[in-house]
Coordinates of C-alpha atoms in Angstrom, one line a residue:
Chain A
X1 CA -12.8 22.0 16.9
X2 CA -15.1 23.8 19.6
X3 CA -13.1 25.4 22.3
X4 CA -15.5 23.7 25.1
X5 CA -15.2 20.2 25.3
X6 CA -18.8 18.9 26.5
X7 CA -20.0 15.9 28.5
X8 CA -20.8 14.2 25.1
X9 CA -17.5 14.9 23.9
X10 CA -15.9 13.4 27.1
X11 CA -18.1 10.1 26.4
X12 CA -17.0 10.1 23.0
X13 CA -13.6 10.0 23.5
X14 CA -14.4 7.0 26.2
X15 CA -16.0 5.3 24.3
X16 CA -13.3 5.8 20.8
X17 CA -10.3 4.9 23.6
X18 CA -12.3 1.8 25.1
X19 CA -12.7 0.5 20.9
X20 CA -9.0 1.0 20.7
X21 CA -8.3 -0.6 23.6
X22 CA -10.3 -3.8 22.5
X23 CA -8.4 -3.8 19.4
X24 CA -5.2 -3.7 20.7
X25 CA -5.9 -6.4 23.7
X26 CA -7.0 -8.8 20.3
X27 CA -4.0 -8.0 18.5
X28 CA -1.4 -9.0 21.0
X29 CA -3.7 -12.1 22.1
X30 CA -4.0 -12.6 18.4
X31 CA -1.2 -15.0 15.4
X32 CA -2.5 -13.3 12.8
X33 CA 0.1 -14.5 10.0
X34 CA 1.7 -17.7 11.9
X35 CA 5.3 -17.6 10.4
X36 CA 5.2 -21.6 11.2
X37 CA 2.6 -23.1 9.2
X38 CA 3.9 -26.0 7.7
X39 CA 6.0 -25.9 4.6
X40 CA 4.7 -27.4 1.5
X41 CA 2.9 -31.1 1.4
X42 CA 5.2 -33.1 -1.1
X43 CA 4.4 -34.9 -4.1
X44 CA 3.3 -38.3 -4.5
X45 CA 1.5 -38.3 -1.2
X46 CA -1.2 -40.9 -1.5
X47 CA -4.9 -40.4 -0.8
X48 CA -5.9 -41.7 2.8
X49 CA -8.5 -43.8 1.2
X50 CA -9.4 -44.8 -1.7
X51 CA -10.9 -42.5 -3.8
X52 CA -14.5 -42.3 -4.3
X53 CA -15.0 -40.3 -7.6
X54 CA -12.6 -39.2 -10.1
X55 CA -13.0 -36.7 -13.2
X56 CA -10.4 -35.9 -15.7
X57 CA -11.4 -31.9 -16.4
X58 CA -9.8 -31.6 -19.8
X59 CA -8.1 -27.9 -20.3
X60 CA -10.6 -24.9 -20.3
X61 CA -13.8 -27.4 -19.1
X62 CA -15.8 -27.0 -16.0
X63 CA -17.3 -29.6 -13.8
X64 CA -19.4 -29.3 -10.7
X65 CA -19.6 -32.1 -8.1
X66 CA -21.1 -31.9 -4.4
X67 CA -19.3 -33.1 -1.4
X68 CA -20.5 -34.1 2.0
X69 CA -19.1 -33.1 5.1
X70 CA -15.7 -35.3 5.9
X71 CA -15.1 -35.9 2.4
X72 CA -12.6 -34.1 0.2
X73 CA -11.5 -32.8 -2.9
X74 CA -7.9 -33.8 -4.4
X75 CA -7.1 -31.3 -7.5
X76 CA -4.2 -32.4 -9.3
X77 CA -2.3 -31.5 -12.0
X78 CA -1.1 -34.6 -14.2
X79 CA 0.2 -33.2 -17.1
X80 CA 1.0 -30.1 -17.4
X81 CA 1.0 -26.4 -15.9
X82 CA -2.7 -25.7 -15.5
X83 CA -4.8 -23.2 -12.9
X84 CA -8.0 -24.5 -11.7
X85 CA -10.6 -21.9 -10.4
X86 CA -13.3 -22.7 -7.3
X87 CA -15.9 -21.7 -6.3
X88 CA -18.9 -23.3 -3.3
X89 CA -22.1 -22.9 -1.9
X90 CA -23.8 -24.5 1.3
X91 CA -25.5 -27.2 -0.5
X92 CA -28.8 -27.2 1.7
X93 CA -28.6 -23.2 1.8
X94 CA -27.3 -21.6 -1.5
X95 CA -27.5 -18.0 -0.4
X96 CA -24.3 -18.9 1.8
X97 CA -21.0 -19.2 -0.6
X98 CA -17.9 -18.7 -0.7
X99 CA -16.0 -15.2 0.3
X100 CA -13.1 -14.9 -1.1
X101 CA -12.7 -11.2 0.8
X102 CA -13.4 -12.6 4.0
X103 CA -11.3 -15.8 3.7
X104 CA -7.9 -13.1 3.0
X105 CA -9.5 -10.5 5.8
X106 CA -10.3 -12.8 8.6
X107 CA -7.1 -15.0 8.1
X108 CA -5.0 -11.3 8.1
X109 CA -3.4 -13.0 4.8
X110 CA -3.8 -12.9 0.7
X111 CA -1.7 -16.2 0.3
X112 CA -3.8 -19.4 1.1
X113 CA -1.2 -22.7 1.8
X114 CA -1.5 -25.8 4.0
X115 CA -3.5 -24.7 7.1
X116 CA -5.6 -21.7 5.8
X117 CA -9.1 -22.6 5.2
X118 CA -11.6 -20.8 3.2
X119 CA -14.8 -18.7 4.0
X120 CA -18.6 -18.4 3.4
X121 CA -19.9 -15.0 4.1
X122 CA -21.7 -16.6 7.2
X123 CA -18.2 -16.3 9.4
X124 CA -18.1 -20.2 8.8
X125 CA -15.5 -22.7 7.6
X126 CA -16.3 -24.0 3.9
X127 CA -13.0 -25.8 3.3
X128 CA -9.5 -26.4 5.0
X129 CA -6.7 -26.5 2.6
X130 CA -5.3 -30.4 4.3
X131 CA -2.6 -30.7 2.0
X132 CA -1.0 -28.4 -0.6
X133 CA 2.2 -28.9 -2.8
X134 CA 2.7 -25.8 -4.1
X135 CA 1.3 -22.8 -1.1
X136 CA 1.7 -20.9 -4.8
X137 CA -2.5 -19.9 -5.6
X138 CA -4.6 -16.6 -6.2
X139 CA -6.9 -15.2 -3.8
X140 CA -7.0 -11.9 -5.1
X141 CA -7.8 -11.8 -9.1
X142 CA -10.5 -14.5 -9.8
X143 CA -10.5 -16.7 -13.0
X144 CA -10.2 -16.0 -16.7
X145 CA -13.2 -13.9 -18.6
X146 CA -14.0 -13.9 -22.3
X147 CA -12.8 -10.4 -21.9
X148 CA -9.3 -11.1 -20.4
X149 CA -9.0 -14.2 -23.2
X150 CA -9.3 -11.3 -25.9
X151 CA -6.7 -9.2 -23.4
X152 CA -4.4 -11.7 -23.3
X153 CA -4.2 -13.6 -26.8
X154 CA -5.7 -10.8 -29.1
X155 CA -8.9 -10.3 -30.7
X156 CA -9.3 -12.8 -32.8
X157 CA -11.6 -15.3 -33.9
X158 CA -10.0 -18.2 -32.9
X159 CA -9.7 -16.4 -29.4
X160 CA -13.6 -15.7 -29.1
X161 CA -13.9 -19.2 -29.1
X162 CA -11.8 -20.2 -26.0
X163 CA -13.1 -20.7 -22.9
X164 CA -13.3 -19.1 -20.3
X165 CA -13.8 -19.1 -16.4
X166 CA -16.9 -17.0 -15.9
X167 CA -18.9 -18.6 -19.1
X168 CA -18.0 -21.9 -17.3
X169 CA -19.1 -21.0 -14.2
X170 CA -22.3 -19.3 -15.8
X171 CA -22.8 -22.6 -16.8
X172 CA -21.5 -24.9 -13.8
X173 CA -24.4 -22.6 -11.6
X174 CA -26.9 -23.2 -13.8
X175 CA -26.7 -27.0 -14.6
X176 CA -27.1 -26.5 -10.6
X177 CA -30.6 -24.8 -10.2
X178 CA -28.5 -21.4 -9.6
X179 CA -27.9 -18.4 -12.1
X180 CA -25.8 -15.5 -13.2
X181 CA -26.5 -14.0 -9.6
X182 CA -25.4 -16.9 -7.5
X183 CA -21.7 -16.6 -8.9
X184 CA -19.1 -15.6 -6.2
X185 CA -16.0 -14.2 -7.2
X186 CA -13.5 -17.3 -7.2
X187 CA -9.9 -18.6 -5.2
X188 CA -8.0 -20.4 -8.3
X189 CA -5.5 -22.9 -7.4
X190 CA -2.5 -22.9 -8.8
X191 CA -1.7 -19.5 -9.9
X192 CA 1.3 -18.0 -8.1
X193 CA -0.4 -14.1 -8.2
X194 CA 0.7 -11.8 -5.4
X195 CA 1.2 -8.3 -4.7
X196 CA 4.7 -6.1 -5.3
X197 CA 5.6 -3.0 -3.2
X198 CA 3.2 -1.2 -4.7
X199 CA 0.2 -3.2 -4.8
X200 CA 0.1 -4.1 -8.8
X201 CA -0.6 -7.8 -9.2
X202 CA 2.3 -10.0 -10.0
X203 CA 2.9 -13.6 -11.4
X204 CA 5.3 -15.1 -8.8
X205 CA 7.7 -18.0 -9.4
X206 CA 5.8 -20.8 -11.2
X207 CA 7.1 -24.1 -9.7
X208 CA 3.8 -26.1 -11.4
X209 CA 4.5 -29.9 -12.5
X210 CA 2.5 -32.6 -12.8
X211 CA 1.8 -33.9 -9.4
X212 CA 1.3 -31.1 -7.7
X213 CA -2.0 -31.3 -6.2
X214 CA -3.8 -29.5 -3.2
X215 CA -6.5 -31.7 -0.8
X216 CA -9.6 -29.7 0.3
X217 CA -11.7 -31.0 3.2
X218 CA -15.3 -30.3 3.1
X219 CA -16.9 -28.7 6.4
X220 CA -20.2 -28.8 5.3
X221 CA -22.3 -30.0 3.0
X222 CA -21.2 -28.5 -0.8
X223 CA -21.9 -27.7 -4.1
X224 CA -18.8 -27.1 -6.0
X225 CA -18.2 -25.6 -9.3
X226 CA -14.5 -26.1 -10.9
X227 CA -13.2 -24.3 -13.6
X228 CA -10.2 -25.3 -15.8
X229 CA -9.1 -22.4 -17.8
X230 CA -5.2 -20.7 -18.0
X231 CA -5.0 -17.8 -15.5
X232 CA -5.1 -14.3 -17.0
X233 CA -2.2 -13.3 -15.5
X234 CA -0.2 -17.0 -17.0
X235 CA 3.1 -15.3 -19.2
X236 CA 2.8 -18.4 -20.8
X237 CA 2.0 -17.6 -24.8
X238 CA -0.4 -19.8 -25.5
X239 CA -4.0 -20.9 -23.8
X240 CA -3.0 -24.2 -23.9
X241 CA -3.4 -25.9 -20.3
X242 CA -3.2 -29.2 -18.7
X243 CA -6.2 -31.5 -17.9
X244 CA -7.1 -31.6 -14.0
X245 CA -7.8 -34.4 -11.9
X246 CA -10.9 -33.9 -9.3
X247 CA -10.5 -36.9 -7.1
X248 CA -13.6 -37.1 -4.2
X249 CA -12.3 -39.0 -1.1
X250 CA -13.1 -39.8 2.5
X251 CA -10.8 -37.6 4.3
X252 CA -9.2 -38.8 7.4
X253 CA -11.3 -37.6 10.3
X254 CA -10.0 -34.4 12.3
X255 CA -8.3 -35.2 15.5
X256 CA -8.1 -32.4 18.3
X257 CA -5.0 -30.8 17.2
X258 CA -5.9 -30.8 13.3
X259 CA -3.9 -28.0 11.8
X260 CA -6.7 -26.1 10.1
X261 CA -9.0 -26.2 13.0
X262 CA -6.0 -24.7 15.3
X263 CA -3.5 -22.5 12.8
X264 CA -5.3 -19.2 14.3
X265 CA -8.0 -18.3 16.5
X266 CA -9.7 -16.8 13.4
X267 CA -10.1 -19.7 12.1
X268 CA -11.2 -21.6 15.4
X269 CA -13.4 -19.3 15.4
X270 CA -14.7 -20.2 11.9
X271 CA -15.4 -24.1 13.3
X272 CA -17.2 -22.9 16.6
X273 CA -19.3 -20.4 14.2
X274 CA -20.0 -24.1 12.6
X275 CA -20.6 -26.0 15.8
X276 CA -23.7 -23.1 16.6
Chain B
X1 CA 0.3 7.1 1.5
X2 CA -1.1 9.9 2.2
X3 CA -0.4 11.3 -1.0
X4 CA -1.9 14.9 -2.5
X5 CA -2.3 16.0 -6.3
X6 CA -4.5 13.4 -7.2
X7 CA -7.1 15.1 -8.9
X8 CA -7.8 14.0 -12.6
X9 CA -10.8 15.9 -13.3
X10 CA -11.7 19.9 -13.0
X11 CA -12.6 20.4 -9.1
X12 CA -16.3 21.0 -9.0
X13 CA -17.8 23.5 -7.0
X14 CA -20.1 21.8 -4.9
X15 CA -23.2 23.6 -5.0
X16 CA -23.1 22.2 -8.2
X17 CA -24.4 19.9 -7.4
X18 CA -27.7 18.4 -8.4
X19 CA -28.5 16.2 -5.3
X20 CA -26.8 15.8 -1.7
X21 CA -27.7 13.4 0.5
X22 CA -26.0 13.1 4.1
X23 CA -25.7 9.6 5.0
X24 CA -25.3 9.4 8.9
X25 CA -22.6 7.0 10.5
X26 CA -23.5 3.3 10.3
X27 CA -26.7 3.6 8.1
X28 CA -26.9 2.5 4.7
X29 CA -28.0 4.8 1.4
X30 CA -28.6 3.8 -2.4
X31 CA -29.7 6.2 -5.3
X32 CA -29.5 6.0 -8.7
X33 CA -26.2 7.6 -10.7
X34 CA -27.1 8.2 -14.7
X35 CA -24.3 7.3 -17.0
X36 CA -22.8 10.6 -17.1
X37 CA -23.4 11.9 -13.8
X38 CA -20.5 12.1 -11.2
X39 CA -21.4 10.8 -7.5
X40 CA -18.8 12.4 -5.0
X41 CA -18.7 11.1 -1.4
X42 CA -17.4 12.9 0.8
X43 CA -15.5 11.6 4.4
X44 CA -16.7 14.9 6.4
X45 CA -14.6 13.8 9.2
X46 CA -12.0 12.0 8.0
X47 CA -11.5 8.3 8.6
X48 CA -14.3 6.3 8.2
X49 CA -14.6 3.3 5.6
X50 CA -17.8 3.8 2.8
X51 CA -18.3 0.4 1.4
X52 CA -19.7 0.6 -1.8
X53 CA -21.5 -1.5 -4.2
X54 CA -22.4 -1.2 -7.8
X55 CA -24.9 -2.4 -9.7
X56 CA -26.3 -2.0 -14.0
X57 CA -29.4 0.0 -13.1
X58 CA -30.8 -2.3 -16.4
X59 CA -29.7 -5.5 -14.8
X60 CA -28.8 -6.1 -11.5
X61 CA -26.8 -9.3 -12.0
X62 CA -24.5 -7.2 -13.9
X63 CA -22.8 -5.6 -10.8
X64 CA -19.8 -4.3 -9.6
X65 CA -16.5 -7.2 -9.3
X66 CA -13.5 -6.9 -7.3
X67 CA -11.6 -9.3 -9.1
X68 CA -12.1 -8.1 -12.7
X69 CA -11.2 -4.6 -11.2
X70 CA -8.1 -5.5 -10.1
X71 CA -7.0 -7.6 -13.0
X72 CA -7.8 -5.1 -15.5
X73 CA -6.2 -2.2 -13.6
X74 CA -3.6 -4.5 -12.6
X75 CA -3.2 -3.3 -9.1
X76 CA -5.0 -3.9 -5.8
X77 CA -5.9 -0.4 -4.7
X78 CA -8.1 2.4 -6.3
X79 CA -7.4 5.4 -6.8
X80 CA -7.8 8.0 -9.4
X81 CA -7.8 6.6 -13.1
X82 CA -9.2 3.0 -11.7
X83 CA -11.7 1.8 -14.1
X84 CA -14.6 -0.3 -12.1
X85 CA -15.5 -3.5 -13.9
X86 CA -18.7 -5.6 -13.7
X87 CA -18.8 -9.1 -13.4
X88 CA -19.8 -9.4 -17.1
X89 CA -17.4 -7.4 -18.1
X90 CA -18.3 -4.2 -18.8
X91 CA -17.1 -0.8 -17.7
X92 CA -19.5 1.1 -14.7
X93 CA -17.3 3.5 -13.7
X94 CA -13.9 5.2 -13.6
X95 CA -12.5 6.7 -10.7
X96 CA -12.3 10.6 -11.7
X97 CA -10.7 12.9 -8.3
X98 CA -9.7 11.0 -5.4
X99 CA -7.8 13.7 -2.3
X100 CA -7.2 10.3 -0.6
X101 CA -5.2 8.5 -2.7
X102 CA -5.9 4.8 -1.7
X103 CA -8.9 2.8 -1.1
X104 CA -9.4 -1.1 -0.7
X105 CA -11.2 -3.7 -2.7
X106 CA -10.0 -7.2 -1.7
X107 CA -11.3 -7.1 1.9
X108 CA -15.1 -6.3 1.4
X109 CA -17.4 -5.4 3.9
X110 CA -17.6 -6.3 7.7
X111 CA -20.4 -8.7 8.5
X112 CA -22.2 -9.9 11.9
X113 CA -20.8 -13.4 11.2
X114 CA -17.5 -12.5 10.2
X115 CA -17.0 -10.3 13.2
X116 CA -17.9 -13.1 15.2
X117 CA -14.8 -15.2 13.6
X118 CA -12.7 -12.1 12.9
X119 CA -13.3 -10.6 16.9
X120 CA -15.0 -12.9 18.7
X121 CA -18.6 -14.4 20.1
X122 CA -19.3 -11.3 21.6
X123 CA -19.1 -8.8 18.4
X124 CA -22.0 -10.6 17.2
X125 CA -25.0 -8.1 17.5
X126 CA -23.0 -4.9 16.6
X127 CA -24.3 -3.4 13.4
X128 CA -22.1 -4.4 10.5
X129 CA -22.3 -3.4 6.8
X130 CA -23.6 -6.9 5.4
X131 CA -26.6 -5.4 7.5
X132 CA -26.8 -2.6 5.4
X133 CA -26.5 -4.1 1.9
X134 CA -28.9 -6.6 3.0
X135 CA -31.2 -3.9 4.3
X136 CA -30.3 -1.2 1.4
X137 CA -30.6 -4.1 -1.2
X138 CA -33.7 -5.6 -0.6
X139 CA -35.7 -2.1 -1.6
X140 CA -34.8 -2.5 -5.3
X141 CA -35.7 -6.4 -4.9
X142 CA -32.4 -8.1 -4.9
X143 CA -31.5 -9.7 -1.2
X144 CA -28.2 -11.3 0.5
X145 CA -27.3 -13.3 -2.9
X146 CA -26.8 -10.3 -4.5
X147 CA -23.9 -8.7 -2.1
X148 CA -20.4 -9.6 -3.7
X149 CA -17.0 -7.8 -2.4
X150 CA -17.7 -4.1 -2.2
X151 CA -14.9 -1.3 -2.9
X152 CA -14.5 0.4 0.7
X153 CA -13.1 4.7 0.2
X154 CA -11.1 5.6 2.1
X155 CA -9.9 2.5 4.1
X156 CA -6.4 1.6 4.0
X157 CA -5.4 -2.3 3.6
X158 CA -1.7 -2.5 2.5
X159 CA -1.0 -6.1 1.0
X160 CA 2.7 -7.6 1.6
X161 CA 4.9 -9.5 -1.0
X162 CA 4.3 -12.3 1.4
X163 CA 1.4 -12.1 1.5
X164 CA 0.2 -10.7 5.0
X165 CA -2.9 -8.1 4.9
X166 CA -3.9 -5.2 7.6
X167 CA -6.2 -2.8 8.2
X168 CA -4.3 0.0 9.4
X169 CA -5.7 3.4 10.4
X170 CA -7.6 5.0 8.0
X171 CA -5.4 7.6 5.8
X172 CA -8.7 10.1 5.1
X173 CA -8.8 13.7 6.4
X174 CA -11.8 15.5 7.0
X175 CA -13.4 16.8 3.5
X176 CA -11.5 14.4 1.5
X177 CA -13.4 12.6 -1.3
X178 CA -13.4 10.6 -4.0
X179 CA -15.6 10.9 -7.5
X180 CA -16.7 8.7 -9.9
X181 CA -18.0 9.0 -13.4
X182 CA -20.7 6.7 -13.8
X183 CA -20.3 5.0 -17.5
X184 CA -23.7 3.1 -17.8
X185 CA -26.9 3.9 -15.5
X186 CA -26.1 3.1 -11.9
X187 CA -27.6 1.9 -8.6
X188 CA -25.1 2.7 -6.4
X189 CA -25.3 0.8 -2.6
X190 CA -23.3 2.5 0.1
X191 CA -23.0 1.1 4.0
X192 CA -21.2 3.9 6.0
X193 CA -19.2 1.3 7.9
X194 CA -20.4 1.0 11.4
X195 CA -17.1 -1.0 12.0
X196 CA -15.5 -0.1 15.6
X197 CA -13.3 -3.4 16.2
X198 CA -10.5 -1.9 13.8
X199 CA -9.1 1.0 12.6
X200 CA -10.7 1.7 9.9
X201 CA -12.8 3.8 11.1
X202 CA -10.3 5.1 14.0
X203 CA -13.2 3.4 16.1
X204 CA -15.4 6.3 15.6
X205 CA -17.8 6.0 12.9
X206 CA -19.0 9.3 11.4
X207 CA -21.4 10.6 9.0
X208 CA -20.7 10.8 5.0
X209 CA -21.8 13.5 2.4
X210 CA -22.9 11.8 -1.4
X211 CA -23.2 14.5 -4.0
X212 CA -24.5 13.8 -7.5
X213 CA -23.4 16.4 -10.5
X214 CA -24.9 16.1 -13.6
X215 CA -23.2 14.9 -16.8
X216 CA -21.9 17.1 -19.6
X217 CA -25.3 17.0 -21.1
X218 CA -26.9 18.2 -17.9

């Protein structure tokens, strides 16, 4: 600390109080973390329209599939507990993909539910989460590695020879003209991970049953890659998993006041950045 | 929070150091980190967000991930003890003296087009550290494909139970600084965040000091 404060100091401190000043203006303009997004979408909601493709991904498979602006994804659970890992790219511009950091930074929140939408790194909207049974998904620790399979069921041999999320998506990106460098970290549905107090990563209640199911709308043109595998953080002893449903559909077109376009002015923001 | 006593390693003198670079605020840096070497940085001011990336000097698609980080540490900050995980799996680093205490790794780095959703329209053209990477990244022949979710030092992002994430005012004092023991040969990529639209960087960016010490066998 100088004793004489200077002309540049002065300016300085103008120019740190006008940033702060801007920040707070957007804060109190700003919903951040709306406490009224809607509760969760129940079960046994039917599609809008029929569907127009439909895999069974059996447990610990991958599949890829691309999906046109309007249309969406249904991912459903029809037999059992099961977590199913994502990740996207701009189908006509692969270098833009999904960020899972900016989808929890911009939306001020680490738990995605009906109304939060998801993130390239382009400040645009990939995917609005339409419908969503659960709200109970991780955004914060990715999918399964051949390295957390030998963490989590021992090293044996058996275990070297489940799958895993990464090798599948090593494999979803190239059967896609992409490679080891093109993999984003992923969001995985249906894995109720959050934080405690402290920060250490927790498994939350796990309400998963067969028909659960979350409906994601596409905002541009997509690649996807899916992954099937048991969560690394699942208490559940063994790797055993349900098969998942990936059901393409035309989704209903969205109105003025559609939720995900309107929940924040983050994300609003994310749909003009599209509009561009 | 702003918790002391963190140190896990001897405290090096530093003019021990074998290289120091001074990184000035907003502007990127990358240099190479041999496995055994420690690279300190160094928040001279206090307060101000380094976003960092790490890459395998022998393969750049093996590179630093957030997500295996956190799983394997089982927690969402770093701090001293943290192990840094590559997307493939292997270990690059582990956290060895940290005088902060906390640093982020979930919310990556700040971006032009993020801003713009994050701030609004009008935060579009100020510098931003997906600039930097891009920038930093493209000298050792990677480009934006190659820029995953970066650990930011010394930025504070407390995650609820519920849920609910901020960036609160950075917790750094000037001279505090982390170190890391690099466990294979490392490029390290560093954008000294130009960020002004949050408190990260209590909306006064500020220059950075990287040393490099050399490993036990010199």
């Amino acid at each position: 600390m100088t004793a004489e404060h200077t002309a540049a100091d002065t300016e300085k401190d103008a120019r740190i109080a006008a940033n702060r000043r801007r920040y707070e203006e957007l804060k109190a303009a700003g919903d951040h973390a709306p406490a009224s997004l809607p509760g969760p979408t129940p079960r046994g909601l039917p599609l809008p329209h029929g569907p127009l493709t439909r895999e069974i991904i059996p447990a610990g498979w991958y599949h890829t599939l691309k999906l046109k602006t309007g249309e969406a994804l249904r991912l459903a659970l029809i037999d059992a507990p099961a977590a199913v890992s994502l990740i996207c790219w701009n189908a006509h511009e692969t270098t833009e993909r999904l960020n899972y950091a900016d989808t929890l930074k911009i939306q001020w929140t680490a738990r995605l539910q009906k109304g939060r939408v998801l993130f390239s790194d382009m400040g645009r909207v990939m995917l609005s989460l339409i419908e969503d049974t659960s709200g109970a998904h991780d955004a914060l620790m990715g999918g399964s590695t051949a390295a957390s399979n030998r963490a989590r069921y021992g090293a044996r041999a058996d275990v070297e020879r489940l799958r895993n999320t990464r090798d599948n998506f090593i494999l979803a990106a190239g059967k896609l003209g992409l490679d080891r460098r093109d993999i984003p970290p992923a969001i995985t549905f249906f894995a109720p991970v959050g934080t405690d107090e402290g920060g250490g990563l927790v498994w939350g209640t796990d309400n998963r049953q067969a028909g659960d199911f979350v409906d994601l709308r596409a905002e541009m043109d997509l690649l996807v890659a899916l992954s099937n595998c048991p969560h690394p953080l699942d208490p559940r002893p063994d790797y055993a998993a349900g098969a998942v449903e990936a059901i393409r559909f035309r989704a209903t077109p969205p109105d003025l006041d559609d939720l995900c376009r309107n929940a924040t002015p983050e994300a609003a923001r994310g749909f003009e950045n599209l509009a561009r | 929070m702003n918790a002391k006593g963190f140190f896990a390693a001897p405290v090096r003198d530093p003019k021990t150091a074998i290289q120091t670079h001074r990184v000035p605020a907003e502007a990127p840096w990358s240099g190479l980190v041999k496995r055994g070497q420690s690279i300190r940085i160094i928040d001279l001011e206090g307060q101000q967000a380094v976003d960092t990336l790490f890459y395998s000097a022998a393969d750049f698609a093996d590179r630093y991930s957030s997500q295996d980080t956190v799983r394997v540490q089982g927690a969402a900050y770093v701090t001293t003890g943290t192990r840094l995980i590559s997307n493939e799996g292997h270990l690059m680093g582990v956290v060895t003296a940290d005088t902060c205490g906390r640093h982020d790794t979930s919310a990556g780095a700040c971006s032009c087009e993020s801003n713009t959703a994050r701030f609004g329209q009008h935060t579009r053209y100020l510098h931003a550290c997906r600039e930097n990477f891009v920038y930093e990244v493209t000298k050792h022949g990677m480009s934006k494909r190659d820029i995953v979710p970066n650990i930011n030092f010394f930025m504070n992002v407390p995650i609820a139970p519920n849920g609910e994430l901020a960036i609160v005012d950075g917790v750094s004092k000037p001279g505090d600084y982390v170190e890391i023991r690099a466990e294979m040969d490392l490029l390290c990529v560093i954008s000294n965040c130009p960020q002004i639209n949050n408190p990260c960087n209590g909306f006064n960016p500020t220059p950075i000091e990287v040393l490099i010490f050399a490993g036990d066998e010199g």
